[in-house]
PDB file of C-alpha atoms in Angstrom:
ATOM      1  CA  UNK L 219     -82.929 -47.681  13.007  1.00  0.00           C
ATOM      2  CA  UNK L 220     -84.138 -47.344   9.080  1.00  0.00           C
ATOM      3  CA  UNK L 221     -81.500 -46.606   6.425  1.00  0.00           C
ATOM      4  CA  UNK L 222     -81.574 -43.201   5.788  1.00  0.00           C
ATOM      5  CA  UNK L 223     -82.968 -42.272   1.722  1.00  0.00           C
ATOM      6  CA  UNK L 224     -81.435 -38.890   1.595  1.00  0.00           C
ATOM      7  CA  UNK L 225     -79.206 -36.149   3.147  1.00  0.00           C
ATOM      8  CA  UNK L 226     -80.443 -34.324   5.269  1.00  0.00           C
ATOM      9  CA  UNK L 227     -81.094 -30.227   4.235  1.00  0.00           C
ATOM     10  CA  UNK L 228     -77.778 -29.167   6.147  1.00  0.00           C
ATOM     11  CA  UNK L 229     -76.233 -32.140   4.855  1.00  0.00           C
ATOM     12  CA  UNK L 230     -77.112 -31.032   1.711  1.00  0.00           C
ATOM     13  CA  UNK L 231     -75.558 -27.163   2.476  1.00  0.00           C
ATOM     14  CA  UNK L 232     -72.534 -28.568   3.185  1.00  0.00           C
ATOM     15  CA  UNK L 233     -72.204 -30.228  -0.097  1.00  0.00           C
ATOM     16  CA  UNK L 234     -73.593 -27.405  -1.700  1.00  0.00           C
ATOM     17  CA  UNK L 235     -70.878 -24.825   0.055  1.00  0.00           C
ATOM     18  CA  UNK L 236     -67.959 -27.737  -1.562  1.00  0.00           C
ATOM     19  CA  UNK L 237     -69.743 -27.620  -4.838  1.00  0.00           C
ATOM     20  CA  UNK L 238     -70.049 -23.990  -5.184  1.00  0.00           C
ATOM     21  CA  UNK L 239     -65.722 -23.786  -3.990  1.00  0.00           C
ATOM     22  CA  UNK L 240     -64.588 -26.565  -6.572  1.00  0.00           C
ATOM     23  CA  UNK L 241     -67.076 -24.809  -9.694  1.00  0.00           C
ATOM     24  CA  UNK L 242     -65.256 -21.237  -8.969  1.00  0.00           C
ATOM     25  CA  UNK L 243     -62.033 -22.779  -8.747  1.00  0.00           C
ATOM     26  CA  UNK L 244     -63.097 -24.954 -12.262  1.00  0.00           C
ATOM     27  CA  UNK L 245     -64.450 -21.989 -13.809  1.00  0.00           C
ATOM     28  CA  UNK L 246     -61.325 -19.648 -12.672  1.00  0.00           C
ATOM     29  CA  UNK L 247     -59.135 -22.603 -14.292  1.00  0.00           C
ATOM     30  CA  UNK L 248     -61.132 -23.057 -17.460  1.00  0.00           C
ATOM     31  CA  UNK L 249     -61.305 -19.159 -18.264  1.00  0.00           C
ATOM     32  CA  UNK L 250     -57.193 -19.017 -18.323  1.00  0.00           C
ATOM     33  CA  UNK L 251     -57.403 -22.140 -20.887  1.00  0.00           C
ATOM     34  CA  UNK L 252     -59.266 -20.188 -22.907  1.00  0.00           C
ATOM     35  CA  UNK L 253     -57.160 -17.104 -22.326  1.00  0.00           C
ATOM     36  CA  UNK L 254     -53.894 -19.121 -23.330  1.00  0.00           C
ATOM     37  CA  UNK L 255     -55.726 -20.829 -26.259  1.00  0.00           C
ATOM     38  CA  UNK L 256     -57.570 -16.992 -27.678  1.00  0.00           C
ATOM     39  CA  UNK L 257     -53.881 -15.766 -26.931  1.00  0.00           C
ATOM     40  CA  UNK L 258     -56.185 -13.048 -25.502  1.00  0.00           C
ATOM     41  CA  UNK L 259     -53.532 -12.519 -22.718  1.00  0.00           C
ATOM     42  CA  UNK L 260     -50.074 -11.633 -24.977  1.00  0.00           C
ATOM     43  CA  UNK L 261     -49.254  -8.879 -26.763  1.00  0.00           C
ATOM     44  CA  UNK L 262     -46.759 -11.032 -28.759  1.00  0.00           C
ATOM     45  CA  UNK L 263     -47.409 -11.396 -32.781  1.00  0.00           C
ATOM     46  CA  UNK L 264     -46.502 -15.460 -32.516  1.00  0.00           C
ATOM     47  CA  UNK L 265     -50.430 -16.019 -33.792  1.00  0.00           C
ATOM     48  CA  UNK L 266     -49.422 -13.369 -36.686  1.00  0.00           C
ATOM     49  CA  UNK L 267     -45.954 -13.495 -37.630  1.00  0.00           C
ATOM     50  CA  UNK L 268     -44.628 -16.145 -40.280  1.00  0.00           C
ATOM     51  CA  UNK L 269     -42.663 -18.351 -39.062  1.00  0.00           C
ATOM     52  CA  UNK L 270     -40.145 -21.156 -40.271  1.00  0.00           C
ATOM     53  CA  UNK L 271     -39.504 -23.471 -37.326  1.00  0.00           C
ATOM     54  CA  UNK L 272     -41.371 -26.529 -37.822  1.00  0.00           C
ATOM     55  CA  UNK L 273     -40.396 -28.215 -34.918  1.00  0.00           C
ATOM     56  CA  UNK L 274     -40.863 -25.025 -32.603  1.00  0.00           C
ATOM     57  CA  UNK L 275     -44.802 -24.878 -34.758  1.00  0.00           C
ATOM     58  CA  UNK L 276     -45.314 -28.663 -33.890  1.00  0.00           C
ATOM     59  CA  UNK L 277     -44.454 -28.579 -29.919  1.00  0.00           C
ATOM     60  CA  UNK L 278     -46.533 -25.498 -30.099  1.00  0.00           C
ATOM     61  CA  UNK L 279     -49.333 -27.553 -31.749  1.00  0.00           C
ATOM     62  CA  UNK L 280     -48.843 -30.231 -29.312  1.00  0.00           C
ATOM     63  CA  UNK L 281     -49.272 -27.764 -26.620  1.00  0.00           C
ATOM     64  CA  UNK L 282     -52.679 -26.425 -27.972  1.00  0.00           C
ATOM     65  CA  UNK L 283     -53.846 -29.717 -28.597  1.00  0.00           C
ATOM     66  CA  UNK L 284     -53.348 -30.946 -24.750  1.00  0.00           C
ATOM     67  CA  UNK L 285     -54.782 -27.340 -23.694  1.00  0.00           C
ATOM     68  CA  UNK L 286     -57.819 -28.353 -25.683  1.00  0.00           C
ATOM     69  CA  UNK L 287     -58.378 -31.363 -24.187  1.00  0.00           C
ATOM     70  CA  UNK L 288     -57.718 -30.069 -20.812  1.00  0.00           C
ATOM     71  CA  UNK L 289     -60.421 -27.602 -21.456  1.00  0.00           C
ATOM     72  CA  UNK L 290     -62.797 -30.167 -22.484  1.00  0.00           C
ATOM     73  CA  UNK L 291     -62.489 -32.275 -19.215  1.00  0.00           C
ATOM     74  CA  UNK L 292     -62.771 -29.045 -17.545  1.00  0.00           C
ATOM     75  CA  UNK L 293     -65.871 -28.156 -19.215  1.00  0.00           C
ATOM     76  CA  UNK L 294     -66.731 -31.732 -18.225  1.00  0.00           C
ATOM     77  CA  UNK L 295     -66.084 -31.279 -14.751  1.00  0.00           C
ATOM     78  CA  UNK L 296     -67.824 -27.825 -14.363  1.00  0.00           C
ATOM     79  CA  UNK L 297     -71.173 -29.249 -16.089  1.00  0.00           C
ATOM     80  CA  UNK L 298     -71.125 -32.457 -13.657  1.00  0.00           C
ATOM     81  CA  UNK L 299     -71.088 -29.368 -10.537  1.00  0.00           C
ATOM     82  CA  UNK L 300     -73.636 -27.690 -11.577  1.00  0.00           C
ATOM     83  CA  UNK L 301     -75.530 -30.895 -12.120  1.00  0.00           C
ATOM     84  CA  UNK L 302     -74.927 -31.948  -8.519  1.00  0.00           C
ATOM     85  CA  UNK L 303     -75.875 -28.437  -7.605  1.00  0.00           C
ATOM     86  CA  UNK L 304     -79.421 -29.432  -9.576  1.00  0.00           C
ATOM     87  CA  UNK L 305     -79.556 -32.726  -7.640  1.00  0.00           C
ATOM     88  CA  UNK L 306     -79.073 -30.763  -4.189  1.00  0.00           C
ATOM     89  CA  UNK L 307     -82.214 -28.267  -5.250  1.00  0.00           C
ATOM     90  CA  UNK L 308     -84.405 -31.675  -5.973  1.00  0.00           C
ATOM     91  CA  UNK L 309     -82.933 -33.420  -3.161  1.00  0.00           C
ATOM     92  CA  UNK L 310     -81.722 -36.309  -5.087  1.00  0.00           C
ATOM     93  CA  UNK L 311     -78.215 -35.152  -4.628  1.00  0.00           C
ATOM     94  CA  UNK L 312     -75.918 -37.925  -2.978  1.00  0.00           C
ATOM     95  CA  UNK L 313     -78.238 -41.265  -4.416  1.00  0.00           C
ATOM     96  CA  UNK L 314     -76.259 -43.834  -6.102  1.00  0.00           C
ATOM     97  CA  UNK L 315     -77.952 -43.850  -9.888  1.00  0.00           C
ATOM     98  CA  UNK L 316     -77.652 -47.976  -9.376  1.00  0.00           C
ATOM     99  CA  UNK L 317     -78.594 -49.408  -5.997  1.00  0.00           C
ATOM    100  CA  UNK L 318     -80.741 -46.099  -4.877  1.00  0.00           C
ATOM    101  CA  UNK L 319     -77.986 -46.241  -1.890  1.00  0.00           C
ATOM    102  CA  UNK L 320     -76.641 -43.441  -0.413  1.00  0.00           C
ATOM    103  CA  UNK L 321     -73.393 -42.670  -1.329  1.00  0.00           C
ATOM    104  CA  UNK L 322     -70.635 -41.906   1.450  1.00  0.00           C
ATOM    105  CA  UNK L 323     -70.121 -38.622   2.436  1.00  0.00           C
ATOM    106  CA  UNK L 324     -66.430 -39.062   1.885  1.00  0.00           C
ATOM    107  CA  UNK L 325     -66.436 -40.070  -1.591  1.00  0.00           C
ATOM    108  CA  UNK L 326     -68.664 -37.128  -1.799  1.00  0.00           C
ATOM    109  CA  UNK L 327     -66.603 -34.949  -0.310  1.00  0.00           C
ATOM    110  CA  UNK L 328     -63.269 -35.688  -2.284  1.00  0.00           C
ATOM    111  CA  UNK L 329     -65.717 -36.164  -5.327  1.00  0.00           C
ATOM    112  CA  UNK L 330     -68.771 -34.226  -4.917  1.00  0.00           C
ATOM    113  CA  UNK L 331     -70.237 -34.375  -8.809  1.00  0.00           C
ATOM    114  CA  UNK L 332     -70.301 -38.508  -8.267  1.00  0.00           C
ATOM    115  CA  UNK L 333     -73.655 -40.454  -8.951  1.00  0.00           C
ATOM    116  CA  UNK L 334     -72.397 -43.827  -8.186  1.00  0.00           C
ATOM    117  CA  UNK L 335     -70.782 -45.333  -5.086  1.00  0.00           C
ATOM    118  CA  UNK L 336     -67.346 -46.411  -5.446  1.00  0.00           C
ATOM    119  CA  UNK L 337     -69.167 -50.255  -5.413  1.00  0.00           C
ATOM    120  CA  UNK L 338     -71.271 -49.374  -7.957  1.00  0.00           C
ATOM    121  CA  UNK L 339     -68.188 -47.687  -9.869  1.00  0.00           C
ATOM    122  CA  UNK L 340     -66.543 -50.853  -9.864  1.00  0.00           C
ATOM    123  CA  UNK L 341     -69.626 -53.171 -11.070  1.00  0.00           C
ATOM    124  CA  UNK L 342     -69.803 -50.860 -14.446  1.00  0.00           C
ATOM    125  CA  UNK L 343     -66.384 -51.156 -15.024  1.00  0.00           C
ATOM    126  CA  UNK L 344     -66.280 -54.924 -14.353  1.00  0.00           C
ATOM    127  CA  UNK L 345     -68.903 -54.879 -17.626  1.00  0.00           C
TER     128      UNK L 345
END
């Protein structure tokens, strides 16, 4: 029997209906960063008010600066979705970048934005 080159169209659904779950669950997540970092959800005046706690100001700092970063990877995460989602319409979706391989559904599955096999993975990190 050949190697199969691509997925499959229902193949491809599937992924699609995982894609589509993990990007509202991504977007959902990244919209509360942004909510916590606008302060768009508290009435409070901490954004306003002087204040004269500088340790209280630098864990608060701290705090913004790892929500930042969060919502970076996030933004990451949600623009490698909807470039799988891309891939699906051309189906390319699910073709390791490298070998031209397809990659496993389960690595798919628990990582459904990837463009290399795990093999592959591990060859570009060896370099």
């Amino acid at each position: 029997m050949a190697e199969k080159n691509r997925y499959t169209d229902e193949e491809l659904e599937e992924f699609r209906q995982i894609i589509n779950e993990k990007l509202a669950l991504a977007k959902r997540d990244y919209d509360e960063m942004m909510r916590v970092l606008t302060n768009q959800d508290s009435n409070d005046v901490d954004d306003t008010s002087p204040t004269y706690k500088a340790l209280e100001e630098g864990s608060a700092t701290q705090t913004k600066e790892e929500l930042i970063t969060m919502a970076a990877r996030q933004q990451k995460f949600i623009q490698g979705l909807k470039a799988a989602l891309v891939r699906i319409e051309n189906k390319t979706y699910g073709i390791d970048r490298i070998t031209g391989k397809l990659i496993p559904k389960e690595r798919l599955r628990a990582v459904p934005h990837a463009t290399l096999s795990v093999e592959s993975k591990m060859n570009q990190s060896k370099r």
